[in-house]
Amino acid sequence: MSTTKSVIRSIKNVANGYSSVQVMVRNATSNDPTGPTTAQMADVANHTYESGEFLEVMDMVDRRLNDKGKNWRHVAKSLTLLDYLVRFGSEDVVLWAKENLYIIKTLREFQVNDLTGTDQGAIIRVKAKELTSLLRDDERLNQERELARQKMID
Amino acid sequence: MLGFGNRSDSDIQTSLKKACSSDEVAPKRKHVRACILYTWDHKSSREFWHVLKLLPIQSDEVQLFKALIVIHKVLQEGHPSCLIGGYKNISWIESIGRFSASSGLKGYGPLIKEYVFYVIQKLHFHHDHRGFNGMFEYEEYVSLRAVSDPNEGFESILDLLSLQDSLDGVQRVIFSSVQRNRDSECIISALVPLIAESYGIYKFLISMLRAMYRSSQSDDVIAPLKDKFDVQHRRLYDFYADCSTIKYLSTLVSIPKIPPTPPSLMVDSNEPNT
């Protein structure tokens, strides 16, 4: 099943003309039940330091964040990715996230039930709450980014 | 800037129509969210109010009630211009309230009336006190300004107290209608914005009252405000307790926990806020 899906995804990547960074973001935030892996997120984070690619990354993250309920994994994973980028990505990511805080804030009430009726929105609500409070707290954000920098040097 | 295509083109008319459908369920969050994002993307609420006023909902009590919930959410979470747009449309919102209790069979009449009263009072409050955002999220500078001008502070607190009073009124009407039929998700969903708002107001009242106590010489002046605050604290405690018994609510939003007894208002600002 998942191999067919990943084949379809690679066709879509070509058909829609996504750049290689955007494909990277799409793979990291796909509907696969696992991931995104730290390696995937680190790859994306490195690309946010390139000014042209930064916008491509954020454009894709923005689309994933606003995906419909059926694709709740896209939303959950892109929140995970964005949280990582805010810590490890370029300063531009922080500016983007603050500028577009309302996109994240409004996800704090995300609702979705899967076919079995279980509430899958809870994970998104928690992630959105956590990320919102991080972005509001400049002091903590600077600390986290400092910590991340040290981790990258090690 | 790359085009954030999917969203900018999203049709606010469709979102509003779907959010205010005649089904007796909660307004779908995804459509409400689309309206909120629209106001931020366009930095204006004109289109929102314009489309809303053209929706044929005036004859259906369920649709009117859902429209009020949507309005409340957009005022809270939308672009700041929504509050100004809302103030300009007060007379239209008032016209919703004229939906008479006798013409509705499902008993939304009193709910609509009370909710309209509250929303209008909220709009007046934001018009008179510009420092507050729609959700009453904590901003320290407002309490600082209150200290520098005690008269203004006194008035802000008084207005906040009376807003909290009408919020309590809506909450009571909602709970009394919920008791008649248990699984009325539509009515219960109106509590979601009320919970967040009442807590925001509560936090403001605490910090402003504390600031007043620190700055003013005589406590007698503030005593009547404090008495009123204590009464409201107890009612709020009961309100949150009632809310936490409803499963739909407690999974969706985090219901604030406040101590059973009113917090002391004469402590240092260093003490952690409760």
Coordinates of C-alpha atoms in Angstrom, one line a residue:
Chain A
M1 CA 0.0 0.0 0.0
S2 CA 2.5 2.6 1.1
T3 CA 4.8 1.8 -1.8
T4 CA 2.0 2.6 -4.3
K5 CA 1.4 5.8 -2.4
S6 CA 5.0 6.8 -2.4
V7 CA 5.2 6.1 -6.2
I8 CA 2.1 8.3 -6.7
R9 CA 3.8 11.0 -4.5
S10 CA 6.9 11.0 -6.6
I11 CA 4.8 11.4 -9.8
K12 CA 3.0 14.3 -8.2
N13 CA 6.3 15.9 -7.3
V14 CA 7.3 15.9 -10.9
A15 CA 3.9 16.8 -12.3
N16 CA 3.5 19.8 -10.0
G17 CA 7.0 20.9 -10.7
Y18 CA 8.1 21.1 -7.0
S19 CA 11.7 22.0 -6.4
S20 CA 14.0 19.5 -4.6
V21 CA 13.7 21.3 -1.3
Q22 CA 9.9 21.2 -1.6
V23 CA 10.0 17.5 -2.3
M24 CA 12.1 17.2 0.9
V25 CA 9.4 19.0 2.9
R26 CA 6.7 16.9 1.3
N27 CA 8.4 13.7 2.1
A28 CA 9.0 14.8 5.7
T29 CA 5.3 15.7 6.2
S30 CA 3.7 12.9 4.2
N31 CA 0.8 10.6 5.3
D32 CA 3.1 7.8 6.3
P33 CA 2.5 6.9 9.9
T34 CA 6.2 7.4 10.9
G35 CA 8.5 10.3 10.8
P36 CA 9.5 13.0 10.2
T37 CA 13.0 11.7 11.1
T38 CA 15.6 14.1 12.6
A39 CA 17.7 13.6 9.5
Q40 CA 14.9 14.8 7.3
M41 CA 14.2 17.8 9.5
A42 CA 17.9 18.7 9.7
D43 CA 18.1 18.6 5.9
V44 CA 15.2 21.0 5.6
A45 CA 16.6 23.3 8.3
N46 CA 19.9 23.6 6.4
H47 CA 18.1 24.7 3.4
T48 CA 16.3 27.6 5.2
Y49 CA 19.7 29.4 5.3
E50 CA 19.5 29.8 1.4
S51 CA 17.5 32.9 0.7
G52 CA 15.8 31.5 -2.4
E53 CA 15.0 28.1 -0.9
F54 CA 13.7 29.6 2.3
L55 CA 10.5 30.8 0.7
E56 CA 10.0 27.5 -1.1
V57 CA 10.2 25.7 2.2
M58 CA 7.8 28.0 4.0
D59 CA 5.4 27.9 1.1
M60 CA 5.2 24.2 1.4
V61 CA 4.9 24.2 5.2
D62 CA 2.1 26.8 4.9
R63 CA 0.2 24.5 2.5
R64 CA 0.6 21.5 4.7
L65 CA -0.5 23.4 7.8
N66 CA -3.7 24.4 6.1
D67 CA -4.5 20.9 4.7
K68 CA -7.9 19.4 5.3
G69 CA -8.9 17.2 8.2
K70 CA -8.5 14.0 6.3
N71 CA -4.8 14.8 6.0
W72 CA -4.4 15.5 9.7
R73 CA -0.9 13.8 9.6
H74 CA 0.2 16.5 7.2
V75 CA -0.8 19.1 9.8
A76 CA 0.7 17.3 12.7
K77 CA 4.0 16.6 11.0
S78 CA 4.4 20.1 9.6
L79 CA 3.9 21.4 13.1
T80 CA 6.7 19.1 14.2
L81 CA 8.8 20.3 11.3
L82 CA 8.1 24.0 12.0
D83 CA 8.9 23.6 15.7
Y84 CA 12.3 22.1 14.6
L85 CA 12.9 24.8 12.1
V86 CA 12.2 27.5 14.6
R87 CA 14.9 26.1 16.8
F88 CA 17.4 24.9 14.2
G89 CA 16.6 26.9 11.0
S90 CA 17.5 30.4 10.0
E91 CA 16.4 33.5 11.8
D92 CA 14.0 34.1 8.9
V93 CA 11.9 31.1 10.0
V94 CA 11.3 32.7 13.4
L95 CA 10.3 36.0 11.7
W96 CA 8.0 34.1 9.3
A97 CA 6.4 32.1 12.2
K98 CA 5.8 35.3 14.2
E99 CA 4.4 37.1 11.3
N100 CA 2.0 34.2 10.6
L101 CA 1.3 33.3 14.2
Y102 CA -2.4 33.3 13.5
I103 CA -2.0 30.2 11.2
I104 CA -0.6 28.3 14.2
K105 CA -2.8 29.8 16.8
T106 CA -6.0 28.9 15.0
L107 CA -4.9 25.2 15.0
R108 CA -5.2 25.1 18.8
E109 CA -8.8 24.1 18.3
F110 CA -8.3 21.7 15.4
Q111 CA -10.8 18.9 15.3
V112 CA -10.8 15.6 13.4
N113 CA -12.1 12.1 14.0
D114 CA -10.8 9.2 11.9
L115 CA -12.9 6.4 10.6
T116 CA -13.0 4.6 13.9
G117 CA -14.2 7.8 15.6
T118 CA -11.0 8.4 17.6
D119 CA -10.0 12.0 18.2
Q120 CA -6.8 12.6 16.1
G121 CA -7.0 16.3 16.6
A122 CA -5.6 16.2 20.1
I123 CA -2.0 15.8 19.0
I124 CA -2.3 18.9 16.7
R125 CA -4.0 21.0 19.4
V126 CA -1.1 20.2 21.9
K127 CA 1.6 20.9 19.3
A128 CA 0.0 24.1 18.2
K129 CA -0.4 25.3 21.8
E130 CA 3.2 24.4 22.6
L131 CA 4.6 26.2 19.5
T132 CA 2.4 29.3 20.1
S133 CA 3.7 29.7 23.6
L134 CA 7.3 29.2 22.4
L135 CA 7.0 31.9 19.8
R136 CA 5.4 34.3 22.3
D137 CA 8.3 33.9 24.8
D138 CA 11.3 35.6 23.2
E139 CA 13.6 34.8 26.1
R140 CA 12.9 31.1 26.0
L141 CA 13.1 31.1 22.2
N142 CA 16.6 32.6 22.3
Q143 CA 17.6 30.1 24.9
E144 CA 16.3 27.2 22.8
R145 CA 18.1 28.5 19.7
E146 CA 21.3 28.9 21.6
L147 CA 21.0 25.3 22.8
A148 CA 20.4 24.2 19.3
R149 CA 23.4 26.0 18.0
Q150 CA 25.6 24.3 20.6
K151 CA 24.1 20.9 19.6
M152 CA 25.0 21.5 16.0
I153 CA 28.6 22.3 16.8
D154 CA 29.0 19.1 18.9
Chain B
M1 CA 6.7 36.6 -2.1
L2 CA 5.5 33.2 -3.4
G3 CA 1.8 33.0 -3.7
F4 CA 0.2 31.2 -0.8
G5 CA -2.4 30.3 -3.4
N6 CA -4.5 27.7 -1.7
R7 CA -5.7 30.1 1.0
S8 CA -5.9 33.5 -0.5
D9 CA -8.3 32.4 -3.1
S10 CA -10.4 30.5 -0.6
D11 CA -13.9 31.7 -0.9
I12 CA -15.2 33.3 2.2
Q13 CA -18.8 33.0 1.0
T14 CA -18.6 29.2 0.9
S15 CA -16.9 29.1 4.3
L16 CA -19.5 31.3 5.9
K17 CA -22.3 29.4 4.3
K18 CA -21.0 26.1 5.5
A19 CA -20.2 27.5 9.0
C20 CA -23.7 28.8 9.4
S21 CA -25.5 25.8 7.9
S22 CA -28.9 24.8 9.3
D23 CA -27.7 21.5 10.8
E24 CA -28.0 21.5 14.5
V25 CA -24.3 20.8 15.2
A26 CA -21.4 23.0 16.2
P27 CA -20.1 25.3 13.5
K28 CA -17.3 23.3 11.8
R29 CA -14.0 24.5 13.0
K30 CA -12.4 24.3 9.5
H31 CA -14.9 26.7 8.1
V32 CA -14.6 29.1 11.1
R33 CA -10.8 28.9 10.8
A34 CA -11.0 29.7 7.1
C35 CA -13.0 32.9 7.9
I36 CA -10.4 33.9 10.6
L37 CA -7.5 33.3 8.2
Y38 CA -9.3 35.3 5.5
T39 CA -9.4 38.4 7.8
W40 CA -5.6 38.1 8.5
D41 CA -4.7 37.4 4.9
H42 CA -6.6 40.5 3.7
K43 CA -6.0 42.5 6.9
S44 CA -9.6 43.6 6.7
S45 CA -13.0 42.3 7.9
R46 CA -15.1 44.2 5.4
E47 CA -15.7 41.2 3.1
F48 CA -16.6 39.0 6.1
W49 CA -19.3 41.4 7.4
H50 CA -20.5 42.0 3.9
V51 CA -21.0 38.4 3.0
L52 CA -22.4 37.6 6.4
K53 CA -25.1 40.2 6.1
L54 CA -26.2 38.7 2.7
L55 CA -26.6 35.2 4.0
P56 CA -30.3 34.1 4.1
I57 CA -30.3 33.1 7.8
Q58 CA -32.7 35.5 9.4
S59 CA -35.6 33.1 9.5
D60 CA -33.7 30.1 11.0
E61 CA -32.9 30.1 14.8
V62 CA -30.2 27.5 14.5
Q63 CA -28.4 29.4 11.7
L64 CA -28.7 32.7 13.6
F65 CA -27.2 31.1 16.7
K66 CA -24.4 29.5 14.7
A67 CA -23.7 32.9 13.0
L68 CA -23.3 34.4 16.5
I69 CA -20.8 31.8 17.5
V70 CA -18.9 32.5 14.2
I71 CA -19.0 36.2 14.8
H72 CA -17.7 35.7 18.4
K73 CA -14.8 33.5 17.2
V74 CA -13.8 35.9 14.4
L75 CA -13.9 38.8 16.8
Q76 CA -11.6 36.9 19.2
E77 CA -9.1 35.3 16.8
G78 CA -9.4 37.4 13.6
H79 CA -7.4 40.4 12.5
P80 CA -7.8 43.5 14.9
S81 CA -9.9 45.2 12.2
C82 CA -12.7 42.7 12.9
L83 CA -13.4 44.5 16.2
I84 CA -13.7 47.8 14.4
G85 CA -15.8 46.2 11.6
G86 CA -18.0 44.7 14.3
Y87 CA -18.6 48.0 16.0
K88 CA -19.7 49.5 12.7
N89 CA -22.2 46.7 12.3
I90 CA -23.7 46.8 15.8
S91 CA -27.1 47.7 14.5
W92 CA -27.2 44.7 12.2
I93 CA -26.1 42.4 15.1
E94 CA -28.9 44.0 17.1
S95 CA -31.4 43.0 14.4
I96 CA -30.4 39.4 15.0
G97 CA -31.5 39.8 18.6
R98 CA -35.0 40.7 17.5
F99 CA -35.6 37.1 16.6
S100 CA -38.5 36.6 18.9
A101 CA -38.7 33.6 21.3
S102 CA -42.2 32.7 20.0
S103 CA -41.2 32.1 16.4
G104 CA -38.6 29.5 17.2
L105 CA -39.7 26.0 18.2
K106 CA -36.3 24.7 19.3
G107 CA -36.0 27.3 22.1
Y108 CA -33.0 29.3 20.8
G109 CA -34.8 32.6 21.2
P110 CA -33.6 33.4 24.7
L111 CA -30.1 32.1 23.9
I112 CA -29.9 34.4 20.8
K113 CA -31.1 37.4 22.7
E114 CA -28.6 37.0 25.6
Y115 CA -25.7 36.2 23.2
V116 CA -26.4 39.3 21.1
F117 CA -26.5 41.5 24.2
Y118 CA -23.1 40.1 25.2
V119 CA -21.5 40.5 21.8
I120 CA -22.7 44.1 21.6
Q121 CA -21.3 44.8 25.0
K122 CA -18.0 43.3 24.0
L123 CA -17.9 45.5 20.9
H124 CA -18.6 48.6 23.0
F125 CA -15.9 47.6 25.4
H126 CA -13.2 47.2 22.7
H127 CA -14.3 50.5 21.2
D128 CA -13.8 52.3 24.5
H129 CA -10.6 50.4 25.5
R130 CA -8.3 50.0 22.5
G131 CA -5.5 48.2 24.4
F132 CA -7.2 44.9 24.6
N133 CA -7.2 42.3 21.9
G134 CA -10.2 40.1 21.0
M135 CA -9.2 37.2 23.2
F136 CA -8.1 39.4 26.2
E137 CA -4.7 37.8 26.0
Y138 CA -2.4 39.1 28.6
E139 CA -0.6 42.3 27.7
E140 CA 1.4 43.8 30.6
Y141 CA 1.3 47.4 29.2
V142 CA -2.4 47.8 29.8
S143 CA -2.0 47.3 33.5
L144 CA 0.9 49.7 33.5
R145 CA -1.2 52.3 31.9
A146 CA -3.9 51.8 34.5
V147 CA -1.5 52.5 37.2
S148 CA -0.3 55.8 35.7
D149 CA -3.9 56.9 35.4
P150 CA -5.9 55.6 38.3
N151 CA -9.2 57.1 37.0
E152 CA -8.8 55.3 33.7
G153 CA -7.8 52.2 35.5
F154 CA -10.9 52.4 37.8
E155 CA -13.1 52.7 34.8
S156 CA -11.5 49.9 32.9
I157 CA -11.9 47.5 35.8
L158 CA -15.6 48.5 36.2
D159 CA -16.2 47.9 32.5
L160 CA -14.4 44.5 32.7
L161 CA -16.5 43.5 35.7
S162 CA -19.7 44.3 34.0
L163 CA -18.6 42.5 30.8
Q164 CA -17.8 39.4 33.0
D165 CA -21.3 39.8 34.5
S166 CA -23.0 39.5 31.1
L167 CA -20.8 36.7 30.1
D168 CA -22.0 34.9 33.2
G169 CA -25.5 35.6 32.0
V170 CA -25.0 33.9 28.7
Q171 CA -23.3 31.0 30.3
R172 CA -26.3 30.4 32.6
V173 CA -28.8 30.5 29.8
I174 CA -26.7 28.0 27.9
F175 CA -26.5 25.6 30.7
S176 CA -30.2 25.8 31.5
S177 CA -31.0 24.9 27.9
V178 CA -28.4 22.2 27.8
Q179 CA -30.1 20.5 30.7
R180 CA -33.3 20.0 28.7
N181 CA -31.6 17.9 26.0
R182 CA -28.2 16.4 26.8
D183 CA -26.5 16.0 23.5
S184 CA -27.0 19.5 22.1
E185 CA -23.5 20.0 20.7
C186 CA -24.6 23.1 18.9
I187 CA -25.4 25.0 22.1
I188 CA -22.5 23.6 24.0
S189 CA -20.0 24.8 21.3
A190 CA -20.9 28.4 22.2
L191 CA -19.2 27.8 25.6
V192 CA -15.8 27.3 23.9
P193 CA -15.2 31.0 23.1
L194 CA -16.8 32.0 26.5
I195 CA -14.3 29.8 28.5
A196 CA -11.3 31.4 26.9
E197 CA -12.7 34.9 27.2
S198 CA -13.8 34.7 30.8
Y199 CA -10.3 33.5 31.8
G200 CA -8.7 36.3 29.8
I201 CA -10.9 38.9 31.6
Y202 CA -10.2 37.2 34.9
K203 CA -6.4 37.4 34.5
F204 CA -6.7 41.1 33.5
L205 CA -8.9 41.9 36.5
I206 CA -6.3 40.3 38.9
S207 CA -3.3 42.1 37.5
M208 CA -5.1 45.5 37.2
L209 CA -6.6 45.2 40.7
R210 CA -3.2 44.4 42.1
A211 CA -1.7 47.3 40.3
M212 CA -4.4 49.6 41.7
Y213 CA -3.7 48.4 45.3
R214 CA 0.0 49.0 44.9
S215 CA -0.4 52.5 43.5
S216 CA -3.4 54.0 45.4
Q217 CA -3.2 55.3 49.0
S218 CA -6.6 54.4 50.3
D219 CA -7.9 50.8 49.9
D220 CA -11.5 52.0 50.6
V221 CA -11.9 53.3 47.1
I222 CA -11.1 49.9 45.6
A223 CA -13.1 47.9 48.2
P224 CA -16.3 47.8 46.2
L225 CA -14.4 46.5 43.1
K226 CA -12.8 43.9 45.2
D227 CA -16.1 42.7 46.6
K228 CA -17.5 42.4 43.1
F229 CA -14.4 40.5 42.0
D230 CA -14.8 38.0 44.9
V231 CA -18.4 37.3 43.9
Q232 CA -17.4 36.8 40.3
H233 CA -14.5 34.5 41.3
R234 CA -16.9 32.1 43.0
R235 CA -19.2 32.1 40.0
L236 CA -16.3 31.5 37.6
Y237 CA -15.1 28.6 39.7
D238 CA -18.6 27.0 39.4
F239 CA -18.7 27.8 35.7
Y240 CA -15.4 25.9 35.0
A241 CA -16.5 23.1 37.3
D242 CA -19.7 22.7 35.2
C243 CA -17.7 22.9 32.0
S244 CA -15.3 20.1 33.0
T245 CA -18.3 17.7 33.4
I246 CA -19.0 18.0 29.6
K247 CA -16.7 15.6 27.8
Y248 CA -17.0 17.4 24.4
L249 CA -15.6 20.5 26.0
S250 CA -12.8 19.1 28.2
T251 CA -11.2 17.2 25.2
L252 CA -11.4 20.2 22.9
V253 CA -10.1 23.0 25.1
S254 CA -8.2 23.1 28.3
I255 CA -10.5 24.4 31.0
P256 CA -8.6 26.7 33.3
K257 CA -8.2 25.7 36.9
I258 CA -8.7 28.5 39.5
P259 CA -8.4 28.2 43.2
P260 CA -11.7 27.7 45.1
T261 CA -11.1 30.9 47.1
P262 CA -10.3 34.3 45.6
P263 CA -6.6 35.0 45.4
S264 CA -5.2 37.8 47.5
L265 CA -4.9 41.0 45.6
M266 CA -2.5 42.8 47.9
V267 CA 0.5 40.6 47.3
D268 CA 3.7 41.6 45.5
S269 CA 3.8 41.4 41.7
N270 CA 6.7 38.9 42.2
E271 CA 4.3 36.3 43.4
P272 CA 3.2 33.9 40.6
N273 CA -0.2 34.7 39.1
T274 CA -2.8 32.1 39.7

